[in-house]
Amino acid sequence: MSEDLRNEELENDDAKNAIILLTDEEGNDIAFEFLDLIKYQEDEYVVLSPVEEEEDEDEESQVMILRLEEETEDGGETYVAFDDQEILEAVYAIFKDKWKDKFNFTD
């Protein structure tokens, strides 16, 4: 995926089930479910989960954590991948603690 992923559309008014379309470097749209917005230090991070067409409840889900960068001219947001493992682990720890009663986390 591209370093800069752009939110093309927020399709659902219910924030609990908001779907965000990200466009990869080849122009393909990929749907993600918005799980949370985490503030850490001076930045904000979104926690997303890929939308699967057929979900198996026993199957493990993965999350993607991206830094929220800026608002675009058309009101969208820019999400940026980052390589700082320390920040990634800290944001994920906050997410896990916040949602420990809803999700069954495995490490």
PDB file of C-alpha atoms in Angstrom:
ATOM      1  CA  MET A   1       0.000   0.000   0.000  1.00  0.00           C
ATOM      2  CA  SER A   2       1.047   3.550  -0.613  1.00  0.00           C
ATOM      3  CA  GLU A   3       2.683   5.593   2.135  1.00  0.00           C
ATOM      4  CA  ASP A   4      -0.147   8.093   1.756  1.00  0.00           C
ATOM      5  CA  LEU A   5      -3.576   6.515   1.837  1.00  0.00           C
ATOM      6  CA  ARG A   6      -6.521   8.752   1.191  1.00  0.00           C
ATOM      7  CA  ASN A   7      -9.952   8.404   2.699  1.00  0.00           C
ATOM      8  CA  GLU A   8     -12.182   8.387  -0.348  1.00  0.00           C
ATOM      9  CA  GLU A   9     -15.507   8.000   1.364  1.00  0.00           C
ATOM     10  CA  LEU A  10     -17.168   7.449   4.704  1.00  0.00           C
ATOM     11  CA  GLU A  11     -20.116   5.276   3.750  1.00  0.00           C
ATOM     12  CA  ASN A  12     -21.965   4.700   7.015  1.00  0.00           C
ATOM     13  CA  ASP A  13     -23.392   7.321   9.372  1.00  0.00           C
ATOM     14  CA  ASP A  14     -23.059   4.933  12.315  1.00  0.00           C
ATOM     15  CA  ALA A  15     -19.488   5.535  13.539  1.00  0.00           C
ATOM     16  CA  LYS A  16     -19.392   2.073  15.097  1.00  0.00           C
ATOM     17  CA  ASN A  17     -19.588   0.511  11.621  1.00  0.00           C
ATOM     18  CA  ALA A  18     -17.973   3.241   9.518  1.00  0.00           C
ATOM     19  CA  ILE A  19     -16.387   1.973   6.324  1.00  0.00           C
ATOM     20  CA  ILE A  20     -13.411   3.850   4.936  1.00  0.00           C
ATOM     21  CA  LEU A  21     -12.154   3.325   1.397  1.00  0.00           C
ATOM     22  CA  LEU A  22      -8.403   3.644   1.002  1.00  0.00           C
ATOM     23  CA  THR A  23      -6.728   3.819  -2.377  1.00  0.00           C
ATOM     24  CA  ASP A  24      -3.459   1.953  -2.860  1.00  0.00           C
ATOM     25  CA  GLU A  25      -0.581   3.019  -5.130  1.00  0.00           C
ATOM     26  CA  GLU A  26      -2.165   1.123  -8.053  1.00  0.00           C
ATOM     27  CA  GLY A  27      -5.475   2.981  -7.731  1.00  0.00           C
ATOM     28  CA  ASN A  28      -7.388   0.071  -6.179  1.00  0.00           C
ATOM     29  CA  ASP A  29      -9.953   0.894  -3.497  1.00  0.00           C
ATOM     30  CA  ILE A  30      -9.776  -1.269  -0.384  1.00  0.00           C
ATOM     31  CA  ALA A  31     -12.518  -1.167   2.260  1.00  0.00           C
ATOM     32  CA  PHE A  32     -11.626  -0.946   5.948  1.00  0.00           C
ATOM     33  CA  GLU A  33     -13.807  -0.767   9.029  1.00  0.00           C
ATOM     34  CA  PHE A  34     -12.952   2.165  11.287  1.00  0.00           C
ATOM     35  CA  LEU A  35     -12.377   0.794  14.791  1.00  0.00           C
ATOM     36  CA  ASP A  36     -10.975   3.714  16.761  1.00  0.00           C
ATOM     37  CA  LEU A  37      -9.120   7.011  16.809  1.00  0.00           C
ATOM     38  CA  ILE A  38      -6.248   7.000  19.310  1.00  0.00           C
ATOM     39  CA  LYS A  39      -4.445  10.137  20.454  1.00  0.00           C
ATOM     40  CA  TYR A  40      -0.828   9.440  21.358  1.00  0.00           C
ATOM     41  CA  GLN A  41       1.739  12.111  22.159  1.00  0.00           C
ATOM     42  CA  GLU A  42       1.130  14.915  19.647  1.00  0.00           C
ATOM     43  CA  ASP A  43      -0.505  12.806  16.906  1.00  0.00           C
ATOM     44  CA  GLU A  44      -3.730  10.961  16.160  1.00  0.00           C
ATOM     45  CA  TYR A  45      -3.843   7.421  14.812  1.00  0.00           C
ATOM     46  CA  VAL A  46      -6.682   5.482  13.215  1.00  0.00           C
ATOM     47  CA  VAL A  47      -7.128   1.785  13.879  1.00  0.00           C
ATOM     48  CA  LEU A  48      -8.679   0.012  10.902  1.00  0.00           C
ATOM     49  CA  SER A  49      -9.627  -3.565  10.080  1.00  0.00           C
ATOM     50  CA  PRO A  50      -9.901  -4.898   6.515  1.00  0.00           C
ATOM     51  CA  VAL A  51     -13.504  -5.619   5.525  1.00  0.00           C
ATOM     52  CA  GLU A  52     -13.813  -9.277   4.599  1.00  0.00           C
ATOM     53  CA  GLU A  53     -16.628 -10.422   2.329  1.00  0.00           C
ATOM     54  CA  GLU A  54     -17.184 -13.612   4.321  1.00  0.00           C
ATOM     55  CA  GLU A  55     -16.060 -13.376   7.926  1.00  0.00           C
ATOM     56  CA  ASP A  56     -15.447 -16.495   9.975  1.00  0.00           C
ATOM     57  CA  GLU A  57     -15.881 -15.686  13.673  1.00  0.00           C
ATOM     58  CA  ASP A  58     -13.107 -18.149  14.581  1.00  0.00           C
ATOM     59  CA  GLU A  59     -10.682 -16.510  12.154  1.00  0.00           C
ATOM     60  CA  GLU A  60      -8.236 -13.966  13.551  1.00  0.00           C
ATOM     61  CA  SER A  61      -8.593 -10.400  12.322  1.00  0.00           C
ATOM     62  CA  GLN A  62      -5.743  -8.007  11.774  1.00  0.00           C
ATOM     63  CA  VAL A  63      -5.682  -4.279  12.282  1.00  0.00           C
ATOM     64  CA  MET A  64      -3.863  -1.508  10.480  1.00  0.00           C
ATOM     65  CA  ILE A  65      -2.694   1.553  12.384  1.00  0.00           C
ATOM     66  CA  LEU A  66      -2.105   4.720  10.364  1.00  0.00           C
ATOM     67  CA  ARG A  67      -1.206   8.253  11.428  1.00  0.00           C
ATOM     68  CA  LEU A  68      -3.788  10.940  10.644  1.00  0.00           C
ATOM     69  CA  GLU A  69      -1.919  13.631   8.741  1.00  0.00           C
ATOM     70  CA  GLU A  70      -4.084  16.380   7.331  1.00  0.00           C
ATOM     71  CA  GLU A  71      -7.391  17.328   5.852  1.00  0.00           C
ATOM     72  CA  THR A  72      -7.510  17.471   2.063  1.00  0.00           C
ATOM     73  CA  GLU A  73      -9.057  20.267   0.003  1.00  0.00           C
ATOM     74  CA  ASP A  74     -12.251  18.253  -0.471  1.00  0.00           C
ATOM     75  CA  GLY A  75     -12.662  17.596   3.266  1.00  0.00           C
ATOM     76  CA  GLY A  76     -11.153  14.101   3.282  1.00  0.00           C
ATOM     77  CA  GLU A  77      -8.304  12.988   5.490  1.00  0.00           C
ATOM     78  CA  THR A  78      -4.863  11.628   4.691  1.00  0.00           C
ATOM     79  CA  TYR A  79      -3.603   8.559   6.528  1.00  0.00           C
ATOM     80  CA  VAL A  80       0.107   7.752   6.509  1.00  0.00           C
ATOM     81  CA  ALA A  81       1.854   4.455   7.201  1.00  0.00           C
ATOM     82  CA  PHE A  82       4.810   4.732   9.560  1.00  0.00           C
ATOM     83  CA  ASP A  83       7.713   2.503  10.615  1.00  0.00           C
ATOM     84  CA  ASP A  84       8.233   3.507  14.259  1.00  0.00           C
ATOM     85  CA  GLN A  85       7.750   0.194  16.068  1.00  0.00           C
ATOM     86  CA  GLU A  86       7.706   1.853  19.498  1.00  0.00           C
ATOM     87  CA  ILE A  87       4.809   4.147  18.565  1.00  0.00           C
ATOM     88  CA  LEU A  88       2.994   1.311  16.800  1.00  0.00           C
ATOM     89  CA  GLU A  89       3.215  -0.889  19.894  1.00  0.00           C
ATOM     90  CA  ALA A  90       2.149   1.957  22.205  1.00  0.00           C
ATOM     91  CA  VAL A  91      -0.900   2.839  20.097  1.00  0.00           C
ATOM     92  CA  TYR A  92      -1.858  -0.838  19.793  1.00  0.00           C
ATOM     93  CA  ALA A  93      -1.524  -1.266  23.584  1.00  0.00           C
ATOM     94  CA  ILE A  94      -3.889   1.680  24.141  1.00  0.00           C
ATOM     95  CA  PHE A  95      -6.344   0.197  21.633  1.00  0.00           C
ATOM     96  CA  LYS A  96      -6.181  -3.255  23.283  1.00  0.00           C
ATOM     97  CA  ASP A  97      -6.712  -1.826  26.763  1.00  0.00           C
ATOM     98  CA  LYS A  98      -9.628   0.315  25.620  1.00  0.00           C
ATOM     99  CA  TRP A  99     -11.376  -2.556  23.783  1.00  0.00           C
ATOM    100  CA  LYS A 100     -10.368  -5.579  25.920  1.00  0.00           C
ATOM    101  CA  ASP A 101     -14.018  -6.295  26.781  1.00  0.00           C
ATOM    102  CA  LYS A 102     -15.203  -6.249  23.162  1.00  0.00           C
ATOM    103  CA  PHE A 103     -12.421  -8.054  21.267  1.00  0.00           C
ATOM    104  CA  ASN A 104     -10.600 -11.281  22.040  1.00  0.00           C
ATOM    105  CA  PHE A 105      -6.982 -10.221  21.487  1.00  0.00           C
ATOM    106  CA  THR A 106      -4.229 -12.738  20.795  1.00  0.00           C
ATOM    107  CA  ASP A 107      -0.592 -11.728  20.654  1.00  0.00           C
TER     108      ASP A 107
END
